[in-house]
């Protein structure tokens, strides 16, 4: 029999004084934390966490640990970001074992790169712990496969905010629309009108399926199924608010078969063949 324990206890990395671990906490459900994240939570003296890291996850921390909220929602000016990075530097220089805990994955629209860079520029040793990003795990909790062989061979992750909090003007929506069958949009709710308009102008059809998942993977998760043409009106009617992941593309239809959360109580799937392909193609 092989040992089911992936790492013997003594081999788990030790969070040493003066180090900062930049760690993803996943999209919300504490069960989606990685084992490395848990290992970090148990060792840290100080945890600097974001708005999207839930209390249930912080409950896994060493009870003695100091918790510092560094929440900021929506593209606020980068001065504050600079403050957070410098605070991490100060804490590390004070000899603390520092855990920087971020929602999802620290390197996916999470500014983990900037924080890591400031730390190394200041001579602070770091470790990066990836997490499950909301644009993948959050969609999975809505029964939406981010890639599906009958639908897409590529997926594009897009941010609906730039540093100034505006719709990113540097994005080439035409190219994005033409280049990718499925788009996963982070931070898109606030600018939903210009975003949908840009996609329609670029030739994406008004009937194209869209799903919006708010508070994904938490007990407050809500999912809206709509179309590109109807999205703004449907969102308003539903009164949904951030954090939200928006998925544009036909993979959204797979939810009709794979909405496993709704099926937990025995509710049957709405449609086991939403793409009208008959049985799924055998792996070839
Ligand atoms: N690093 C994070 C993203 C941070 S940007 C990650 O990898 O997931 C913040 C945006 O992420 C939110 O505006 C929203 O678009 C998305 N997001 C994060 N957590 C979410 C959740 N639980 N449900 C829906 N969207 C979420």
CSV table of C-alpha atoms and ligand atoms in Angstrom, one decimal:
chain,number,residue,atom,x,y,z
A,1,UNK,CA,0.0,0.0,0.0
A,2,UNK,CA,1.3,3.4,-0.8
A,3,UNK,CA,1.2,6.1,1.8
A,4,UNK,CA,-2.0,8.2,1.2
A,5,UNK,CA,-0.4,11.2,2.9
A,6,UNK,CA,1.1,13.4,0.1
A,7,UNK,CA,3.8,14.8,2.3
A,8,UNK,CA,5.0,13.5,5.7
A,9,UNK,CA,4.3,16.0,8.4
A,10,UNK,CA,7.9,17.1,8.8
A,11,UNK,CA,8.2,17.9,5.1
A,12,UNK,CA,5.6,20.6,5.0
A,13,UNK,CA,7.3,24.0,4.3
A,14,UNK,CA,7.9,26.0,7.4
A,15,UNK,CA,6.9,29.7,7.4
A,16,UNK,CA,10.0,31.3,8.9
A,17,UNK,CA,10.2,34.7,10.6
A,18,UNK,CA,10.8,37.5,8.2
A,19,UNK,CA,9.2,35.6,5.3
A,20,UNK,CA,6.0,36.5,3.4
A,21,UNK,CA,3.8,33.9,1.8
A,22,UNK,CA,1.5,35.2,-0.9
A,23,UNK,CA,-1.3,32.8,-0.8
A,24,UNK,CA,-4.6,32.2,-2.6
A,25,UNK,CA,-7.6,31.3,-0.5
A,26,UNK,CA,-9.9,30.2,-3.4
A,27,UNK,CA,-13.2,31.6,-4.2
A,28,UNK,CA,-15.0,31.2,-0.9
A,29,UNK,CA,-15.8,27.7,0.1
A,30,UNK,CA,-13.2,26.8,2.7
A,31,UNK,CA,-13.0,23.3,1.3
A,32,UNK,CA,-11.4,24.8,-1.8
A,33,UNK,CA,-8.3,26.0,0.2
A,34,UNK,CA,-5.1,24.1,-0.7
A,35,UNK,CA,-3.2,22.1,1.8
A,36,UNK,CA,-0.4,24.6,1.5
A,37,UNK,CA,-2.8,27.4,2.4
A,38,UNK,CA,-3.9,25.5,5.4
A,39,UNK,CA,-0.3,24.8,6.4
A,40,UNK,CA,0.3,28.6,6.1
A,41,UNK,CA,-2.7,29.6,8.1
A,42,UNK,CA,-1.6,27.4,11.0
A,43,UNK,CA,1.8,28.9,11.2
A,44,UNK,CA,1.4,32.6,10.5
A,45,UNK,CA,1.9,35.3,13.2
A,46,UNK,CA,0.2,37.9,11.0
A,47,UNK,CA,-2.4,37.4,8.3
A,48,UNK,CA,-3.1,40.3,6.0
A,49,UNK,CA,-6.3,39.4,4.2
A,50,UNK,CA,-8.6,40.8,1.5
A,51,UNK,CA,-12.3,41.5,1.4
A,52,UNK,CA,-13.0,38.3,-0.5
A,53,UNK,CA,-11.5,36.0,2.2
A,54,UNK,CA,-14.3,34.8,4.3
A,55,UNK,CA,-14.4,34.4,8.1
A,56,UNK,CA,-14.7,30.7,7.8
A,57,UNK,CA,-11.3,30.5,6.2
A,58,UNK,CA,-9.7,32.8,8.8
A,59,UNK,CA,-11.1,30.4,11.4
A,60,UNK,CA,-8.5,27.9,10.3
A,61,UNK,CA,-5.7,30.3,11.4
A,62,UNK,CA,-3.7,30.0,14.6
A,63,UNK,CA,-6.0,31.7,17.1
A,64,UNK,CA,-3.1,33.8,18.3
A,65,UNK,CA,-2.4,35.2,14.9
A,66,UNK,CA,-2.9,38.9,14.3
A,67,UNK,CA,-5.4,39.6,11.5
A,68,UNK,CA,-5.1,42.7,9.4
A,69,UNK,CA,-7.8,43.6,7.0
A,70,UNK,CA,-6.5,45.0,3.8
A,71,UNK,CA,-9.8,45.1,2.0
A,72,UNK,CA,-10.4,47.2,-1.0
A,73,UNK,CA,-13.1,46.6,-3.5
A,74,UNK,CA,-13.3,47.8,-7.0
A,75,UNK,CA,-10.3,49.5,-8.8
A,76,UNK,CA,-9.3,52.0,-6.2
A,77,UNK,CA,-6.2,54.1,-6.7
A,78,UNK,CA,-2.9,52.2,-6.5
A,79,UNK,CA,-1.6,54.3,-3.6
A,80,UNK,CA,-3.4,52.1,-1.2
A,81,UNK,CA,-2.0,49.0,-2.9
A,82,UNK,CA,1.5,50.5,-2.3
A,83,UNK,CA,0.6,50.9,1.4
A,84,UNK,CA,-0.3,47.3,1.6
A,85,UNK,CA,2.9,46.1,0.0
A,86,UNK,CA,5.0,48.3,2.2
A,87,UNK,CA,3.1,47.1,5.3
A,88,UNK,CA,4.0,43.5,4.3
A,89,UNK,CA,7.7,44.7,4.0
A,90,UNK,CA,7.5,46.2,7.5
A,91,UNK,CA,5.9,43.2,9.1
A,92,UNK,CA,8.5,40.9,7.6
A,93,UNK,CA,11.4,43.2,8.7
A,94,UNK,CA,9.9,43.1,12.2
A,95,UNK,CA,10.5,39.4,12.1
A,96,UNK,CA,7.0,38.2,11.7
A,97,UNK,CA,5.9,35.2,9.8
A,98,UNK,CA,3.5,36.9,7.4
A,99,UNK,CA,0.7,35.3,5.4
A,100,UNK,CA,-0.8,37.5,2.7
A,101,UNK,CA,-4.1,35.9,1.9
A,102,UNK,CA,-6.0,36.8,-1.2
A,103,UNK,CA,-9.2,35.6,-2.7
A,104,UNK,CA,-9.0,33.1,-5.5
A,105,UNK,CA,-5.5,33.0,-7.0
A,106,UNK,CA,-3.0,35.7,-6.0
A,107,UNK,CA,-1.7,36.0,-9.6
A,108,UNK,CA,-5.1,36.2,-11.3
A,109,UNK,CA,-6.3,39.9,-11.2
A,110,UNK,CA,-5.0,39.8,-7.6
A,111,UNK,CA,-2.0,42.1,-7.7
A,112,UNK,CA,0.1,39.3,-6.3
A,113,UNK,CA,2.7,40.2,-8.9
A,114,UNK,CA,3.1,43.7,-7.6
A,115,UNK,CA,3.2,42.7,-4.0
A,116,UNK,CA,5.7,40.0,-4.7
A,117,UNK,CA,7.9,42.4,-6.6
A,118,UNK,CA,7.9,45.0,-3.8
A,119,UNK,CA,8.8,42.3,-1.4
A,120,UNK,CA,11.8,41.0,-3.4
A,121,UNK,CA,12.9,44.6,-4.1
A,122,UNK,CA,13.1,45.0,-0.4
A,123,UNK,CA,15.0,41.8,0.1
A,124,UNK,CA,12.1,39.9,1.7
A,125,UNK,CA,12.0,36.2,0.9
A,126,UNK,CA,8.7,35.0,-0.5
A,127,UNK,CA,6.7,31.9,-1.3
A,128,UNK,CA,3.7,31.8,-3.7
A,129,UNK,CA,0.8,29.5,-3.0
A,130,UNK,CA,-1.7,29.4,-5.9
A,131,UNK,CA,-5.4,29.2,-5.3
A,132,UNK,CA,-8.5,28.2,-7.2
A,133,UNK,CA,-9.5,31.3,-9.2
A,134,UNK,CA,-13.1,32.4,-9.1
A,135,UNK,CA,-13.3,32.3,-12.9
A,136,UNK,CA,-12.7,28.6,-12.9
A,137,UNK,CA,-13.9,27.3,-9.5
A,138,UNK,CA,-16.8,29.7,-9.3
A,139,UNK,CA,-18.1,28.6,-12.6
A,140,UNK,CA,-17.6,24.9,-11.6
A,141,UNK,CA,-20.0,25.6,-8.7
A,142,UNK,CA,-22.5,26.9,-11.2
A,143,UNK,CA,-22.1,23.7,-13.3
A,144,UNK,CA,-20.3,25.5,-16.0
A,145,UNK,CA,-17.2,23.9,-17.5
A,146,UNK,CA,-14.7,26.6,-18.4
A,147,UNK,CA,-13.7,24.5,-21.4
A,148,UNK,CA,-15.9,21.9,-23.0
A,149,UNK,CA,-14.7,20.0,-26.1
A,150,UNK,CA,-17.9,20.8,-28.1
A,151,UNK,CA,-17.7,24.5,-27.3
A,152,UNK,CA,-14.3,26.0,-26.9
A,153,UNK,CA,-10.6,25.3,-27.5
A,154,UNK,CA,-9.6,28.5,-25.8
A,155,UNK,CA,-10.9,30.7,-23.0
A,156,UNK,CA,-10.1,34.3,-22.3
A,157,UNK,CA,-10.0,35.8,-18.8
A,158,UNK,CA,-10.8,39.5,-18.9
A,159,UNK,CA,-11.0,42.2,-16.3
A,160,UNK,CA,-13.9,44.7,-16.5
A,161,UNK,CA,-11.9,47.3,-14.5
A,162,UNK,CA,-8.5,48.9,-15.2
A,163,UNK,CA,-6.4,50.6,-12.6
A,164,UNK,CA,-8.5,53.7,-12.7
A,165,UNK,CA,-11.7,51.8,-12.1
A,166,UNK,CA,-12.9,52.3,-15.7
A,167,UNK,CA,-13.6,49.8,-18.4
A,168,UNK,CA,-10.2,48.9,-19.6
A,169,UNK,CA,-9.6,51.0,-22.7
A,170,UNK,CA,-6.5,49.0,-23.6
A,171,UNK,CA,-8.5,45.9,-24.3
A,172,UNK,CA,-9.2,45.1,-27.9
A,173,UNK,CA,-12.7,43.8,-27.6
A,174,UNK,CA,-12.9,43.1,-31.3
A,175,UNK,CA,-9.9,40.7,-31.1
A,176,UNK,CA,-11.1,39.2,-27.8
A,177,UNK,CA,-14.6,38.6,-29.4
A,178,UNK,CA,-13.2,37.0,-32.5
A,179,UNK,CA,-10.4,35.1,-30.8
A,180,UNK,CA,-12.2,33.2,-28.0
A,181,UNK,CA,-15.4,31.2,-27.9
A,182,UNK,CA,-15.7,31.7,-24.2
A,183,UNK,CA,-14.9,34.8,-22.1
A,184,UNK,CA,-14.7,34.9,-18.4
A,185,UNK,CA,-15.0,38.4,-17.1
A,186,UNK,CA,-13.9,39.4,-13.6
A,187,UNK,CA,-15.0,42.7,-12.0
A,188,UNK,CA,-17.5,43.2,-14.8
A,189,UNK,CA,-20.8,44.1,-13.2
A,190,UNK,CA,-20.1,47.8,-12.7
A,191,UNK,CA,-19.4,48.3,-16.4
A,192,UNK,CA,-21.8,45.7,-17.7
A,193,UNK,CA,-23.3,48.1,-20.3
A,194,UNK,CA,-20.1,49.2,-22.1
A,195,UNK,CA,-18.8,45.6,-21.9
A,196,UNK,CA,-21.9,44.0,-23.5
A,197,UNK,CA,-22.1,46.8,-26.0
A,198,UNK,CA,-18.5,46.3,-27.0
A,199,UNK,CA,-19.1,42.5,-27.4
A,200,UNK,CA,-22.2,43.1,-29.5
A,201,UNK,CA,-20.5,45.7,-31.6
A,202,UNK,CA,-17.7,43.2,-32.2
A,203,UNK,CA,-20.2,40.8,-33.6
A,204,UNK,CA,-21.1,38.5,-30.8
A,205,UNK,CA,-24.8,37.6,-31.2
A,206,UNK,CA,-27.4,39.0,-28.8
A,207,UNK,CA,-28.7,35.5,-28.2
A,208,UNK,CA,-25.4,34.2,-27.0
A,209,UNK,CA,-25.7,32.5,-23.6
A,210,UNK,CA,-24.3,34.4,-20.6
A,211,UNK,CA,-24.2,33.4,-16.9
A,212,UNK,CA,-23.4,35.6,-13.9
A,213,UNK,CA,-22.4,33.9,-10.7
A,214,UNK,CA,-22.3,36.1,-7.6
A,215,UNK,CA,-20.7,35.0,-4.3
A,216,UNK,CA,-19.6,31.9,-6.0
A,217,UNK,CA,-19.0,28.8,-3.9
A,218,UNK,CA,-20.4,30.4,-0.8
A,219,UNK,CA,-23.8,29.8,0.8
A,220,UNK,CA,-24.9,33.1,-0.8
A,221,UNK,CA,-24.1,31.9,-4.4
A,222,UNK,CA,-26.6,33.1,-7.0
A,223,UNK,CA,-26.6,32.3,-10.7
A,224,UNK,CA,-28.3,34.2,-13.4
A,225,UNK,CA,-28.7,32.7,-16.9
A,226,UNK,CA,-29.3,35.3,-19.6
A,227,UNK,CA,-28.1,36.3,-23.0
A,228,UNK,CA,-25.8,39.0,-24.2
A,229,UNK,CA,-28.6,41.1,-25.4
A,230,UNK,CA,-30.7,40.8,-22.2
A,231,UNK,CA,-27.9,40.8,-19.7
A,232,UNK,CA,-28.1,44.3,-18.4
A,233,UNK,CA,-31.9,44.3,-17.9
A,234,UNK,CA,-31.9,40.8,-16.4
A,235,UNK,CA,-29.1,41.8,-14.0
A,236,UNK,CA,-31.0,44.8,-12.9
A,237,UNK,CA,-34.2,42.8,-12.4
A,238,UNK,CA,-32.3,40.2,-10.4
A,239,UNK,CA,-30.6,42.9,-8.2
A,240,UNK,CA,-27.3,41.1,-8.2
A,241,UNK,CA,-24.2,42.7,-6.9
A,242,UNK,CA,-20.5,42.0,-6.9
A,243,UNK,CA,-18.4,39.9,-6.5
A,244,UNK,CA,-19.5,38.4,-9.7
A,245,UNK,CA,-18.0,36.2,-12.5
A,246,UNK,CA,-19.6,36.6,-15.9
A,247,UNK,CA,-19.2,33.8,-18.4
A,248,UNK,CA,-20.0,34.5,-22.1
A,249,UNK,CA,-20.3,31.5,-24.4
A,250,UNK,CA,-22.2,28.3,-25.1
A,251,UNK,CA,-20.5,26.4,-22.3
A,252,UNK,CA,-23.0,28.2,-20.1
A,253,UNK,CA,-25.7,25.9,-21.6
A,254,UNK,CA,-23.9,22.9,-20.0
A,255,UNK,CA,-25.3,24.2,-16.7
A,256,UNK,CA,-28.6,22.7,-17.7
A,257,UNK,CA,-27.0,19.3,-17.3
A,258,UNK,CA,-24.4,19.9,-14.7
A,259,UNK,CA,-26.0,22.2,-12.1
A,260,UNK,CA,-24.9,19.8,-9.4
A,261,UNK,CA,-25.7,22.1,-6.5
A,262,UNK,CA,-29.4,22.1,-7.5
A,263,UNK,CA,-29.2,18.4,-8.0
A,264,UNK,CA,-27.9,17.7,-4.5
A,265,UNK,CA,-31.4,17.2,-3.2
A,266,UNK,CA,-32.4,14.8,-5.9
A,267,UNK,CA,-33.8,17.4,-8.4
A,268,UNK,CA,-33.1,15.9,-11.8
A,269,UNK,CA,-31.0,17.8,-14.4
A,270,UNK,CA,-33.1,20.1,-16.6
A,271,UNK,CA,-31.6,18.8,-19.8
A,272,UNK,CA,-28.9,16.1,-20.1
A,273,UNK,CA,-28.0,17.1,-23.7
A,274,UNK,CA,-28.0,20.9,-23.7
A,275,UNK,CA,-25.8,21.2,-26.8
A,276,UNK,CA,-27.9,18.7,-28.8
A,277,UNK,CA,-24.9,16.4,-29.4
A,278,UNK,CA,-26.4,13.1,-28.2
A,279,UNK,CA,-24.0,11.2,-26.1
A,280,UNK,CA,-20.7,12.9,-25.3
A,281,UNK,CA,-18.0,12.0,-27.8
A,282,UNK,CA,-15.8,9.2,-26.5
A,283,UNK,CA,-12.3,10.2,-25.7
A,284,UNK,CA,-10.3,9.6,-28.8
B,1,LIG,N1,-7.6,36.7,-7.4
B,1,LIG,C1,-9.1,36.6,-7.6
B,1,LIG,C2,-9.7,37.7,-8.4
B,1,LIG,C3,-9.6,39.0,-7.7
B,1,LIG,S1,-10.4,40.3,-8.5
B,1,LIG,C4,-9.3,35.2,-8.2
B,1,LIG,O1,-8.4,34.6,-8.7
B,1,LIG,O2,-10.5,34.8,-8.2
B,1,LIG,C5,-11.9,40.4,-7.7
B,1,LIG,C6,-13.0,39.8,-8.6
B,1,LIG,O3,-12.9,38.4,-8.7
B,1,LIG,C7,-14.4,40.1,-8.3
B,1,LIG,O4,-14.8,41.4,-8.6
B,1,LIG,C8,-15.1,39.0,-9.0
B,1,LIG,O5,-15.2,39.3,-10.4
B,1,LIG,C9,-14.2,37.8,-8.9
B,1,LIG,N2,-14.5,37.0,-7.7
B,1,LIG,C10,-13.7,36.7,-6.7
B,1,LIG,N3,-14.3,35.9,-5.8
B,1,LIG,C11,-15.6,35.7,-6.3
B,1,LIG,C12,-16.7,34.9,-5.9
B,1,LIG,N4,-16.7,34.2,-4.8
B,1,LIG,N5,-17.8,34.9,-6.6
B,1,LIG,C13,-17.8,35.6,-7.8
B,1,LIG,N6,-16.8,36.4,-8.2
B,1,LIG,C14,-15.7,36.4,-7.5
